[in-house]
Short mmCIF file of C-alpha atoms in Angstrom, two decimals:
data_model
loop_
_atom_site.label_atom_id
_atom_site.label_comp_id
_atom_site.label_asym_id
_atom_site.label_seq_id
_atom_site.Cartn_x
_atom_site.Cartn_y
_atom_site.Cartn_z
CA UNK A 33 -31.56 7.13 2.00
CA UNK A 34 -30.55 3.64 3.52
CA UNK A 35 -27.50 3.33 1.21
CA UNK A 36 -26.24 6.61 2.35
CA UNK A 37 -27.22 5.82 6.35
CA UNK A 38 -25.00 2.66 5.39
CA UNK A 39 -22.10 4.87 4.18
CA UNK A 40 -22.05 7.09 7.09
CA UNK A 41 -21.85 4.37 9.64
CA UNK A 42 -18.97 2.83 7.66
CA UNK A 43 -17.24 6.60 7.40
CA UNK A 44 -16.61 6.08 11.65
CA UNK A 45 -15.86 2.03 11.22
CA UNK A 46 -12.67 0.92 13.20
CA UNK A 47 -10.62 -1.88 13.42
CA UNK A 48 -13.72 -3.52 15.00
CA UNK A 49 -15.34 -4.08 12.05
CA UNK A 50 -12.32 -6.19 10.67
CA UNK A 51 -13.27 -9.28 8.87
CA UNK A 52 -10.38 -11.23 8.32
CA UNK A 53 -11.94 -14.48 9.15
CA UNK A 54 -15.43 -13.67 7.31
CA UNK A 55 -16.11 -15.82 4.13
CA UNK A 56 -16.43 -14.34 0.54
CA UNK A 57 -19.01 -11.91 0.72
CA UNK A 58 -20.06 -12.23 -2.85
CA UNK A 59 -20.04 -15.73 -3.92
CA UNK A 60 -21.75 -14.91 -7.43
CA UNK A 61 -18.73 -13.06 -8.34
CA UNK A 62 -14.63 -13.31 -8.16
CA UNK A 63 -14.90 -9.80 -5.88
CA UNK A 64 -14.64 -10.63 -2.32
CA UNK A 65 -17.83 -7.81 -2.08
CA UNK A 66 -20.61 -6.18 -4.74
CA UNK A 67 -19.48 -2.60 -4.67
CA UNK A 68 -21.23 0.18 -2.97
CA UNK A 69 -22.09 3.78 -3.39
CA UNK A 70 -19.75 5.81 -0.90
CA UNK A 71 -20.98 9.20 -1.79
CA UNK A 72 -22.72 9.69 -4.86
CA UNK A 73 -21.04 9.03 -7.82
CA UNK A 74 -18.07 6.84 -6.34
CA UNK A 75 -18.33 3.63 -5.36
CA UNK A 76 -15.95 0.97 -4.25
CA UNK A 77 -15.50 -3.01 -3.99
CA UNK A 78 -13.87 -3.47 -0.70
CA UNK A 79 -11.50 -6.62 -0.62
CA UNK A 80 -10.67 -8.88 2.36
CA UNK A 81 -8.85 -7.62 4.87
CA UNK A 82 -6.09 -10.62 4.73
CA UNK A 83 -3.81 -12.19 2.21
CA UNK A 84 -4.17 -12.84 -1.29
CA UNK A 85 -5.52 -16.61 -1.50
CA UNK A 86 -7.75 -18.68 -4.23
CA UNK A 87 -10.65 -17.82 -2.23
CA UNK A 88 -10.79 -13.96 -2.08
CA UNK A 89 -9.46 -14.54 -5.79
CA UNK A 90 -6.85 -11.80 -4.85
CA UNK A 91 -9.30 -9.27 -4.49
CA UNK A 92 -7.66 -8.10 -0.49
CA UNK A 93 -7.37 -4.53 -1.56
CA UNK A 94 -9.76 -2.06 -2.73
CA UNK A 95 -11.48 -1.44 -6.26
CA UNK A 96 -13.00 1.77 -7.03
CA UNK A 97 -14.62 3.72 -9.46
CA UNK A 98 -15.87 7.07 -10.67
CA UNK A 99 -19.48 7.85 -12.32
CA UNK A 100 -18.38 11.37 -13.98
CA UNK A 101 -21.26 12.21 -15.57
CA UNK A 102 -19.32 11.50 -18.83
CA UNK A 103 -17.74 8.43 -18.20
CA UNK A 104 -16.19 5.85 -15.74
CA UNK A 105 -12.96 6.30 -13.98
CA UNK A 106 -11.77 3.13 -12.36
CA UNK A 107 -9.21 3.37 -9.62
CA UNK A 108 -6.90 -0.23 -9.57
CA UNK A 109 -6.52 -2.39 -12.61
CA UNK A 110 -7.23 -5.50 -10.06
CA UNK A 111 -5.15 -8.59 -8.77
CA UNK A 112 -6.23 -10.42 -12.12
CA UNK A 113 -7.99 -10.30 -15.74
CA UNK A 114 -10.99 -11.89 -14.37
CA UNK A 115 -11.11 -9.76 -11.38
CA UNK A 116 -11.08 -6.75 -13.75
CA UNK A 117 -13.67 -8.09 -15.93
CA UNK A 118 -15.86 -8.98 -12.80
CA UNK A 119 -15.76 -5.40 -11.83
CA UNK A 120 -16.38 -4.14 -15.54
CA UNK A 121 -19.66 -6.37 -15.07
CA UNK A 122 -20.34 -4.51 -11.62
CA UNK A 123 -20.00 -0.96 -13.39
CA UNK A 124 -21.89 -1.74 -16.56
CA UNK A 125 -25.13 -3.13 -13.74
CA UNK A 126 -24.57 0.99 -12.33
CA UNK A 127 -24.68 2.78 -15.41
CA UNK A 128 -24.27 2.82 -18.85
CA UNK A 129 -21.51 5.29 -19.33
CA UNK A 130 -18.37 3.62 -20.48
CA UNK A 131 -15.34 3.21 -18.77
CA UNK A 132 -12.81 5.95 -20.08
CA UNK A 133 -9.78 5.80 -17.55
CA UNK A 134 -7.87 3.21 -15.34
CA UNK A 135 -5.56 4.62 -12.78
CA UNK A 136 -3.12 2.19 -10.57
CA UNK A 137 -2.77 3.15 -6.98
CA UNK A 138 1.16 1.67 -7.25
CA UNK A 139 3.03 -0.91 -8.74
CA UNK A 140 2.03 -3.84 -6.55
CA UNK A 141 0.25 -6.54 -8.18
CA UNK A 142 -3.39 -5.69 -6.77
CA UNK A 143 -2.83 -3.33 -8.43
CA UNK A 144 -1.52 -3.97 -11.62
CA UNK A 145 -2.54 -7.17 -13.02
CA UNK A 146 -5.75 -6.70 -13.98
CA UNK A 147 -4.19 -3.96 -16.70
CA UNK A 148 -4.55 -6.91 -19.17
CA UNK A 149 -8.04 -6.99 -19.00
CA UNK A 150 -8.60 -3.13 -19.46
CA UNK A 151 -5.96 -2.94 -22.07
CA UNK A 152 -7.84 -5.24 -24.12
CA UNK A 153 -11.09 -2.73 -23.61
CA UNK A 154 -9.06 0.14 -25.36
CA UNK A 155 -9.27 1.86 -21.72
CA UNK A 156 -5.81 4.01 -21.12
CA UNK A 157 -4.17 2.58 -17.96
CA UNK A 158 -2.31 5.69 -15.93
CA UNK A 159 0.44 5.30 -13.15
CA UNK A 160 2.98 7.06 -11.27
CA UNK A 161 6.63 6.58 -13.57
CA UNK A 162 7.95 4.96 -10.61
CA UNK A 163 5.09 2.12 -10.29
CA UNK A 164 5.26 1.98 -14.35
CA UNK A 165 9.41 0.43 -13.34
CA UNK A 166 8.17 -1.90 -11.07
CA UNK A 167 5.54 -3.59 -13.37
CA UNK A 168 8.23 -3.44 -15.76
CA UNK A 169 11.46 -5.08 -13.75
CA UNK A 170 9.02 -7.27 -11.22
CA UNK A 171 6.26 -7.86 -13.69
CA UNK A 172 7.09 -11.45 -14.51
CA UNK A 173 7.82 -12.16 -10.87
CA UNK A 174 4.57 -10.48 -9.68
CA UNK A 175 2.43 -12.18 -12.10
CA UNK A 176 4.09 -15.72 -11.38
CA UNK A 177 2.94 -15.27 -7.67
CA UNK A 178 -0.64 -14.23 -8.26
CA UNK A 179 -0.52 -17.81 -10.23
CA UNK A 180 0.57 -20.08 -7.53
CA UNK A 181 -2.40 -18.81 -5.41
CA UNK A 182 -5.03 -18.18 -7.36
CA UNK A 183 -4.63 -20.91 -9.91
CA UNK A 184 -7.17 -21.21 -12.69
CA UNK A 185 -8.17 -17.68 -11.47
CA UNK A 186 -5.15 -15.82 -13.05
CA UNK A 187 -6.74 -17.16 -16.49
CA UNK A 188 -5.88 -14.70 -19.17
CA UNK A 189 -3.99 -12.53 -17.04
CA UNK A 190 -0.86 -11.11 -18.61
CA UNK A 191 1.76 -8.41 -17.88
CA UNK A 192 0.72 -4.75 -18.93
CA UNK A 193 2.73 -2.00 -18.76
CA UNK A 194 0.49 1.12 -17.69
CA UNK A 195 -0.23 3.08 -21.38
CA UNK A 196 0.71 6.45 -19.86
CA UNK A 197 2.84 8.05 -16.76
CA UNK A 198 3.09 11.16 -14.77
CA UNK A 199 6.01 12.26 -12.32
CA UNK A 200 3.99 14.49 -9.29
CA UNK A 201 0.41 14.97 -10.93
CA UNK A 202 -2.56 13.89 -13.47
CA UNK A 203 -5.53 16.13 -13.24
CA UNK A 204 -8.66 15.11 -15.40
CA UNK A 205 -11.75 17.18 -15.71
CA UNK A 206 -14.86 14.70 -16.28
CA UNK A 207 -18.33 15.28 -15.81
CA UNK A 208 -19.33 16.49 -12.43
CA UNK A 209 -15.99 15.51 -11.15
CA UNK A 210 -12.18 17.11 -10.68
CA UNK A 211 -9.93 14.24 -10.25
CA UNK A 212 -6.30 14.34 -9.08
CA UNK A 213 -3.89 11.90 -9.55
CA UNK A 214 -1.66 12.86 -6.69
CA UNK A 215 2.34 11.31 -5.86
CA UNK A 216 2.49 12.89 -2.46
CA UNK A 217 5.82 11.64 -1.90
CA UNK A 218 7.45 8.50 -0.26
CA UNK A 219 5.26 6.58 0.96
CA UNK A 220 4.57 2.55 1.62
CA UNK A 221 5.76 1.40 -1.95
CA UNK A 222 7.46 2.94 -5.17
CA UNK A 223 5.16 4.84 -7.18
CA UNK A 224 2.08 5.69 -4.63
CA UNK A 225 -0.40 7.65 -5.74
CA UNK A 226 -3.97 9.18 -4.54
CA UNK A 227 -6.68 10.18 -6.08
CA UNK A 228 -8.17 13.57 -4.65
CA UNK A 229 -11.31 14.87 -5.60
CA UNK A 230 -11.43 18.21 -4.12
CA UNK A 231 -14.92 19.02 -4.45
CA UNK A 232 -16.09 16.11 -2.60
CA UNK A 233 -13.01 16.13 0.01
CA UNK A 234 -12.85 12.74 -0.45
CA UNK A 235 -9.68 10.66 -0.98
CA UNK A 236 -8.84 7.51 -2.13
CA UNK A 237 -6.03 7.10 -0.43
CA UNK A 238 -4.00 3.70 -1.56
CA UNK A 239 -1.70 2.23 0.41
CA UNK A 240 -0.96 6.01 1.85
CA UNK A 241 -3.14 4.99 4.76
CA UNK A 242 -4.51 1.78 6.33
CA UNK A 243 -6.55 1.43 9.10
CA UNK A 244 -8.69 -1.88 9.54
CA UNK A 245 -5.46 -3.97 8.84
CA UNK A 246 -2.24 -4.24 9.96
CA UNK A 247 0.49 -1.84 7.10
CA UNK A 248 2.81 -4.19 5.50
CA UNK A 249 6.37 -2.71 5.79
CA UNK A 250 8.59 -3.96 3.24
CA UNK A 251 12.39 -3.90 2.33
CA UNK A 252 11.82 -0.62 0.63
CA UNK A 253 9.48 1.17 2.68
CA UNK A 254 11.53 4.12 4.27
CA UNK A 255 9.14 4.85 7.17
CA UNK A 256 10.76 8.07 8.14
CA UNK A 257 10.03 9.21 5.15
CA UNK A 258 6.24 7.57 4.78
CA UNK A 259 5.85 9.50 7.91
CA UNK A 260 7.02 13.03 6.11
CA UNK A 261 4.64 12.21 3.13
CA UNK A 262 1.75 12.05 5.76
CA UNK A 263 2.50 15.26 7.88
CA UNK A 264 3.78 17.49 4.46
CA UNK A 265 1.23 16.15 2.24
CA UNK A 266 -1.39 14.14 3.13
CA UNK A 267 -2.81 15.54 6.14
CA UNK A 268 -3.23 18.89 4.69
CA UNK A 269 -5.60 18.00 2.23
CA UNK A 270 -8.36 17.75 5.33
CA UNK A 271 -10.01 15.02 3.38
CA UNK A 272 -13.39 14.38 4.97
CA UNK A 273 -13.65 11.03 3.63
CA UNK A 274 -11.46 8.68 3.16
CA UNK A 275 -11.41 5.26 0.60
CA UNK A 276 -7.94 3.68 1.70
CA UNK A 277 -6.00 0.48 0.32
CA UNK A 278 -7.85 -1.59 2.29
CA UNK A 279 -10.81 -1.90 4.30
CA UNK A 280 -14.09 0.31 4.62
CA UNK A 281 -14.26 3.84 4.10
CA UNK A 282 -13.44 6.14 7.38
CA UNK A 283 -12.41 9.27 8.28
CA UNK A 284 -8.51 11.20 8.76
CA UNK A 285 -8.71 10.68 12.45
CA UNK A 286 -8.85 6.48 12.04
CA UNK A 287 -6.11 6.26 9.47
CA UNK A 288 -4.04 8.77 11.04
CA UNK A 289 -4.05 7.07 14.17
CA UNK A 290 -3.46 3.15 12.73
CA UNK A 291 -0.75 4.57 9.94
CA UNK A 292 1.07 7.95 10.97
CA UNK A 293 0.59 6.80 14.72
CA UNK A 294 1.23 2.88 14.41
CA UNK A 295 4.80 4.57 12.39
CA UNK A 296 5.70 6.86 14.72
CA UNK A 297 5.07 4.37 17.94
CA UNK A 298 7.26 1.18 15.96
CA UNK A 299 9.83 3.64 15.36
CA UNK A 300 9.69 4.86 19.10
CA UNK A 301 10.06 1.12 20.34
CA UNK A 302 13.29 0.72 18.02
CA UNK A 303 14.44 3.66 19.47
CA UNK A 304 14.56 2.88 22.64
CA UNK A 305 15.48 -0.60 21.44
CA UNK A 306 18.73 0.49 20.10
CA UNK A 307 19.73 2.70 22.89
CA UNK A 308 19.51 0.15 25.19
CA UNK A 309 21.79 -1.22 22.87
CA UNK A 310 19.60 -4.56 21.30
CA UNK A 311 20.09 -6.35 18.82
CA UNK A 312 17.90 -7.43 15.89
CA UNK A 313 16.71 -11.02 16.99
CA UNK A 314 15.06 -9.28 20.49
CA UNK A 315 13.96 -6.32 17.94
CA UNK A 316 11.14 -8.53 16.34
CA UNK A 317 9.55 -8.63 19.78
CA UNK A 318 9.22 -5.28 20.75
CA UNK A 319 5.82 -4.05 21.95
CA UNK A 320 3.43 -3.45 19.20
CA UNK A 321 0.10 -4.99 21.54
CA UNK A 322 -1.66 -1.31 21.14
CA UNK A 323 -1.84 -2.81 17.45
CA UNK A 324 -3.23 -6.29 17.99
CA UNK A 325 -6.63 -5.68 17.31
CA UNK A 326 -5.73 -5.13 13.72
CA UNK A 327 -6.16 -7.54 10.80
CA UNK A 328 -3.13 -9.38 9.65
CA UNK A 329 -1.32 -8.08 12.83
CA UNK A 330 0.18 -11.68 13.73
CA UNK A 331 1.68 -12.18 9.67
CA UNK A 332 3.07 -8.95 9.93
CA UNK A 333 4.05 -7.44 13.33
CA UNK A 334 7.04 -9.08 13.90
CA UNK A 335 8.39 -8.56 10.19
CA UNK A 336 7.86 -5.06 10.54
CA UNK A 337 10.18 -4.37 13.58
CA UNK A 338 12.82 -6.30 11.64
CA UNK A 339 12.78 -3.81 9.08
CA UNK A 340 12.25 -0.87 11.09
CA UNK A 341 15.06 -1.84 13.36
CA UNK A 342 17.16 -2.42 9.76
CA UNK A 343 16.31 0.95 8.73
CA UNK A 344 16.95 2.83 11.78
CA UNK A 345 20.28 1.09 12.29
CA UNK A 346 21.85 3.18 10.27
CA UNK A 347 20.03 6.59 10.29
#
């Protein structure tokens, strides 16, 4: 009963709870935290809510999994082999069903680098076709910057190319559980997915939504179209729980208001920006203080007008 009391409270966490400046949680192991039991049967290793460094080993996003009934359904190959094989060590302490399936939430290396580790478990690896080109045009890139930071931490880590791809959806029927691999649509990165299970009306949600820590805009995030995704897609699945990116568990109503909203409101602010005919260098400091509560929120505020303002230049 106490591990589910736990869950709920962390179902209505806000940015509050942030820990950005908390040390590793789990000092016996490379995951920033010992995963925990959501609902029953899915259970998830929530990262740091800050860059990737040495000390949260790259584990800043978060790394889920599945008891089916059947078998093990892990959600996020991990930021590095031994990351992956530190969460392998977590499952096998749960239960003694064997991991079967390894989906990756995008192409990003969080993501994606621990697909060496699981690879060399005979586990199929599953992404979007999209996040399957990234690995495979950025993969060298990707894998040399997890090495600068975490050092003799990326250990055995290699690029791996997901094993098998899907364009819009990847339903698997395991156990106790209906899983769907979901591409809503646009979203923060190339190749987002979720995973849906519709019986439970819980998502996990990737890098869809984020709520505990600032969203990370980057050159070829095409908010206008994020923002579609969200109203189109993701909102109608009336998840009542949700698992996002990063940070704890929560509800629609918190990511809705730190992703759709935080979207809509920077892209308000350019707005008005470039009628009043500005310019990009007074674009980075439009008013985003509604948002400073958020983790990450001085790394990334200003970088995220910039690209808004970019975008919207030419709409």
């Amino acid at each position: 009963m106490m591990r589910y009391l736990l869950s709920t409270a962390l179902l209505i966490a806000t940015n509050a709870t942030a820990s950005e400046d908390i040390a590793d949680k789990y000092p016996t192991s490379l995951l920033y935290d010992k995963p925990y039991e959501v609902i029953p049967g899915v259970f998830s290793a929530i990262g740091a809510t800050a860059p990737p460094t040495y000390e949260n080993a790259g584990h800043n996003n978060n790394l889920s999994f599945i008891v089916t009934g059947e078998g093990v359904v892990v959600i996020n190959g991990g930021a590095a082999y031994g990351l992956a094989k530190a969460l392998h060590q977590e499952i096998k302490a749960v239960t003694d069903q064997p991991v079967k399936l390894v989906f990756n939430e995008n192409g990003q290396g969080h993501a994606v680098l621990g697909n060496s580790y699981w690879a060399k478990q005979a586990v199929p690896i599953v992404a979007h076709v999209d996040a399957a080109h990234e690995v495979a045009s950025f993969g060298g890139s990707i894998l040399e910057g997890m090495q600068r930071y975490n050092r003799d931490r990326a250990e055995g880590t290699k690029v791996q190319l997901p094993t098998e791809t899907f364009a819009d959806e990847y339903i698997v029927e395991m156990g106790d559980f209906r899983i769907e691999a979901r591409h809503l649509g646009p979203a923060h990165s190339p190749g987002d997915i979720v995973i849906w299970l519709p019986k439970q009306r819980l998502v996990i949600s990737g890098d869809m939504a984020f709520h505990e820590r600032m969203l990370p805009i980057f050159p070829d995030t095409m908010t206008a179209e994020w923002i579609e995704t969200w109203e189109t897609a993701f909102e109608p699945l009336e998840a009542t729980y949700v698992i996002p990116g990063h940070g704890h568990p929560t509800n629609m109503d918190q990511v809705r208001r730190y992703t759709h909203d935080y979207l809509v409101y920077l892209r308000e602010q350019i707005g008005a920006h470039l009628d009043a005919g500005g310019g990009l260098a007074e674009a980075y400091y439009v008013d985003q203080t509604p948002y400073e509560g958020l983790d990450t929120f001085e790394e990334l505020a200003t970088k995220n007008a910039g690209r808004v303002f970019e975008q919207m230049e030419f709409e």
